[in-house]
Amino acid sequence: MIGEKITWLIAIVDDDSSVQIALQDLIESVGLTTLRFGSAEEFLDSGAQNKAACLIADIRMPGMSGLELQSKLNAERCRLPIIFITAHGDAKMRVQAMRNGAVEFLTKPFDNVVLLETVYAAVADYAKMLRHWG
């Protein structure tokens, strides 16, 4: 509808619930909506990849890793922007993530302002892509 405000959904995938809650509080403090998931599998099973405008995902998680989740989404031609966060990343992981289309690769602890700026930029690019492809 004309004049209807769009609410962008940000998905958070991290096996550490305290990280999930901290990210949720940060992102919702600026008026965005979030959904939290404890695993990549839980995220995929929810169908949120078809609703979210951005995904923030940990790299290392039990079961499917963040990089494996990215590969699966790419194989499904899902254009969801991904911001990776990790406490255990290395240069090889960063290169792989970025080559496969990640928006950013942040090492914990990261600057909250940098994360929020990255989320806003990712959502803006996603919105442009949606307008272009319909």
mmCIF file of C-alpha atoms in Angstrom:
data_model
loop_
_atom_site.group_PDB
_atom_site.id
_atom_site.type_symbol
_atom_site.label_atom_id
_atom_site.label_comp_id
_atom_site.label_asym_id
_atom_site.label_seq_id
_atom_site.Cartn_x
_atom_site.Cartn_y
_atom_site.Cartn_z
ATOM 1 C CA MET A 1 0.000 0.000 0.000
ATOM 2 C CA ILE A 2 1.122 3.550 -0.639
ATOM 3 C CA GLY A 3 2.517 5.194 2.464
ATOM 4 C CA GLU A 4 2.849 1.874 4.276
ATOM 5 C CA LYS A 5 6.041 1.649 6.312
ATOM 6 C CA ILE A 6 8.249 -1.326 5.487
ATOM 7 C CA THR A 7 9.684 -3.175 8.469
ATOM 8 C CA TRP A 8 12.918 -4.913 7.593
ATOM 9 C CA LEU A 9 13.590 -8.225 9.324
ATOM 10 C CA ILE A 10 17.122 -9.051 10.439
ATOM 11 C CA ALA A 11 17.839 -12.739 11.151
ATOM 12 C CA ILE A 12 20.440 -13.632 13.773
ATOM 13 C CA VAL A 13 22.025 -17.093 13.775
ATOM 14 C CA ASP A 14 24.403 -17.871 16.637
ATOM 15 C CA ASP A 15 24.688 -20.862 18.957
ATOM 16 C CA ASP A 16 25.432 -18.548 21.919
ATOM 17 C CA SER A 17 22.125 -17.245 23.276
ATOM 18 C CA SER A 18 23.836 -14.322 25.051
ATOM 19 C CA VAL A 19 25.221 -13.146 21.690
ATOM 20 C CA GLN A 20 21.770 -13.571 20.119
ATOM 21 C CA ILE A 21 20.159 -11.440 22.828
ATOM 22 C CA ALA A 22 22.855 -8.743 22.691
ATOM 23 C CA LEU A 23 22.510 -8.500 18.894
ATOM 24 C CA GLN A 24 18.727 -8.457 19.137
ATOM 25 C CA ASP A 25 18.804 -5.648 21.720
ATOM 26 C CA LEU A 26 21.249 -3.620 19.623
ATOM 27 C CA ILE A 27 19.369 -4.000 16.341
ATOM 28 C CA GLU A 28 15.929 -3.454 17.850
ATOM 29 C CA SER A 29 17.225 -0.330 19.639
ATOM 30 C CA VAL A 30 17.363 1.354 16.221
ATOM 31 C CA GLY A 31 13.875 0.247 15.206
ATOM 32 C CA LEU A 32 14.594 -2.869 13.172
ATOM 33 C CA THR A 33 12.889 -6.217 13.767
ATOM 34 C CA THR A 34 14.812 -9.407 14.509
ATOM 35 C CA LEU A 35 14.377 -13.153 14.619
ATOM 36 C CA ARG A 36 16.888 -15.282 16.561
ATOM 37 C CA PHE A 37 18.030 -18.808 15.766
ATOM 38 C CA GLY A 38 20.413 -21.107 17.648
ATOM 39 C CA SER A 39 21.604 -22.967 14.560
ATOM 40 C CA ALA A 40 21.800 -22.759 10.800
ATOM 41 C CA GLU A 41 19.437 -25.705 10.552
ATOM 42 C CA GLU A 42 16.836 -23.965 12.729
ATOM 43 C CA PHE A 43 17.104 -20.880 10.514
ATOM 44 C CA LEU A 44 16.638 -22.883 7.302
ATOM 45 C CA ASP A 45 13.741 -24.907 8.731
ATOM 46 C CA SER A 46 11.941 -21.675 9.691
ATOM 47 C CA GLY A 47 11.837 -20.330 6.136
ATOM 48 C CA ALA A 48 13.197 -16.993 7.407
ATOM 49 C CA GLN A 49 15.628 -16.841 4.488
ATOM 50 C CA ASN A 50 12.588 -15.909 2.397
ATOM 51 C CA LYS A 51 11.479 -13.145 4.791
ATOM 52 C CA ALA A 52 14.654 -11.528 6.102
ATOM 53 C CA ALA A 53 16.434 -8.556 4.531
ATOM 54 C CA CYS A 54 19.768 -9.387 6.183
ATOM 55 C CA LEU A 55 21.374 -12.298 8.015
ATOM 56 C CA ILE A 56 23.929 -11.977 10.806
ATOM 57 C CA ALA A 57 25.567 -15.359 11.341
ATOM 58 C CA ASP A 58 28.349 -16.823 13.424
ATOM 59 C CA ILE A 59 30.992 -18.759 11.518
ATOM 60 C CA ARG A 60 31.581 -21.608 13.952
ATOM 61 C CA MET A 61 28.498 -23.396 15.225
ATOM 62 C CA PRO A 62 27.673 -27.016 16.030
ATOM 63 C CA GLY A 63 26.182 -28.774 13.016
ATOM 64 C CA MET A 64 26.172 -26.588 9.933
ATOM 65 C CA SER A 65 28.739 -23.784 10.046
ATOM 66 C CA GLY A 66 28.077 -20.259 8.898
ATOM 67 C CA LEU A 67 30.122 -20.859 5.746
ATOM 68 C CA GLU A 68 28.140 -24.016 4.991
ATOM 69 C CA LEU A 69 24.919 -22.036 5.498
ATOM 70 C CA GLN A 70 26.191 -19.431 3.034
ATOM 71 C CA SER A 71 26.970 -22.168 0.472
ATOM 72 C CA LYS A 72 23.503 -23.665 0.898
ATOM 73 C CA LEU A 73 21.805 -20.290 0.453
ATOM 74 C CA ASN A 74 23.954 -19.573 -2.620
ATOM 75 C CA ALA A 75 23.031 -22.983 -4.086
ATOM 76 C CA GLU A 76 19.356 -22.071 -3.590
ATOM 77 C CA ARG A 77 20.012 -18.707 -5.305
ATOM 78 C CA CYS A 78 18.977 -16.885 -2.145
ATOM 79 C CA ARG A 79 20.264 -13.305 -2.405
ATOM 80 C CA LEU A 80 20.074 -12.612 1.331
ATOM 81 C CA PRO A 81 22.962 -10.357 2.439
ATOM 82 C CA ILE A 82 25.114 -12.058 5.086
ATOM 83 C CA ILE A 83 27.236 -10.406 7.760
ATOM 84 C CA PHE A 84 29.515 -12.902 9.472
ATOM 85 C CA ILE A 85 30.636 -12.488 13.060
ATOM 86 C CA THR A 86 33.209 -14.701 14.714
ATOM 87 C CA ALA A 87 35.602 -15.001 17.616
ATOM 88 C CA HIS A 88 37.620 -17.645 15.784
ATOM 89 C CA GLY A 89 38.017 -16.387 12.235
ATOM 90 C CA ASP A 90 41.163 -16.436 10.174
ATOM 91 C CA ALA A 91 42.212 -14.882 6.879
ATOM 92 C CA LYS A 92 41.281 -17.997 4.889
ATOM 93 C CA MET A 93 37.717 -18.003 6.297
ATOM 94 C CA ARG A 94 37.363 -14.276 5.646
ATOM 95 C CA VAL A 95 38.485 -14.647 2.024
ATOM 96 C CA GLN A 96 36.124 -17.596 1.471
ATOM 97 C CA ALA A 97 33.169 -15.736 3.001
ATOM 98 C CA MET A 98 33.781 -12.564 1.023
ATOM 99 C CA ARG A 99 34.384 -14.413 -2.267
ATOM 100 C CA ASN A 100 31.076 -16.168 -1.774
ATOM 101 C CA GLY A 101 29.229 -12.875 -1.377
ATOM 102 C CA ALA A 102 29.328 -11.947 2.308
ATOM 103 C CA VAL A 103 28.707 -8.273 3.009
ATOM 104 C CA GLU A 104 31.173 -8.177 5.913
ATOM 105 C CA PHE A 105 33.240 -10.405 8.186
ATOM 106 C CA LEU A 106 33.539 -8.970 11.696
ATOM 107 C CA THR A 107 35.705 -10.343 14.484
ATOM 108 C CA LYS A 108 34.289 -10.405 18.021
ATOM 109 C CA PRO A 109 34.369 -8.125 19.852
ATOM 110 C CA PHE A 110 33.280 -5.722 17.134
ATOM 111 C CA ASP A 111 32.210 -2.090 17.206
ATOM 112 C CA ASN A 112 28.406 -1.836 17.491
ATOM 113 C CA VAL A 113 28.332 1.248 15.263
ATOM 114 C CA VAL A 114 30.232 -0.604 12.527
ATOM 115 C CA LEU A 115 27.769 -3.501 12.750
ATOM 116 C CA LEU A 116 24.735 -1.205 12.557
ATOM 117 C CA GLU A 117 26.202 0.729 9.625
ATOM 118 C CA THR A 118 26.858 -2.578 7.863
ATOM 119 C CA VAL A 119 23.301 -3.780 8.525
ATOM 120 C CA TYR A 120 21.832 -0.536 7.169
ATOM 121 C CA ALA A 121 24.018 -0.717 4.054
ATOM 122 C CA ALA A 122 23.103 -4.379 3.482
ATOM 123 C CA VAL A 123 19.375 -3.688 3.841
ATOM 124 C CA ALA A 124 19.607 -0.695 1.487
ATOM 125 C CA ASP A 125 21.380 -2.819 -1.141
ATOM 126 C CA TYR A 126 18.836 -5.616 -0.671
ATOM 127 C CA ALA A 127 15.968 -3.153 -1.149
ATOM 128 C CA LYS A 128 17.571 -1.860 -4.375
ATOM 129 C CA MET A 129 17.967 -5.424 -5.604
ATOM 130 C CA LEU A 130 14.306 -6.174 -4.860
ATOM 131 C CA ARG A 131 13.172 -3.075 -6.738
ATOM 132 C CA HIS A 132 15.375 -4.007 -9.688
ATOM 133 C CA TRP A 133 14.338 -7.666 -9.912
ATOM 134 C CA GLY A 134 10.758 -7.126 -8.721
#
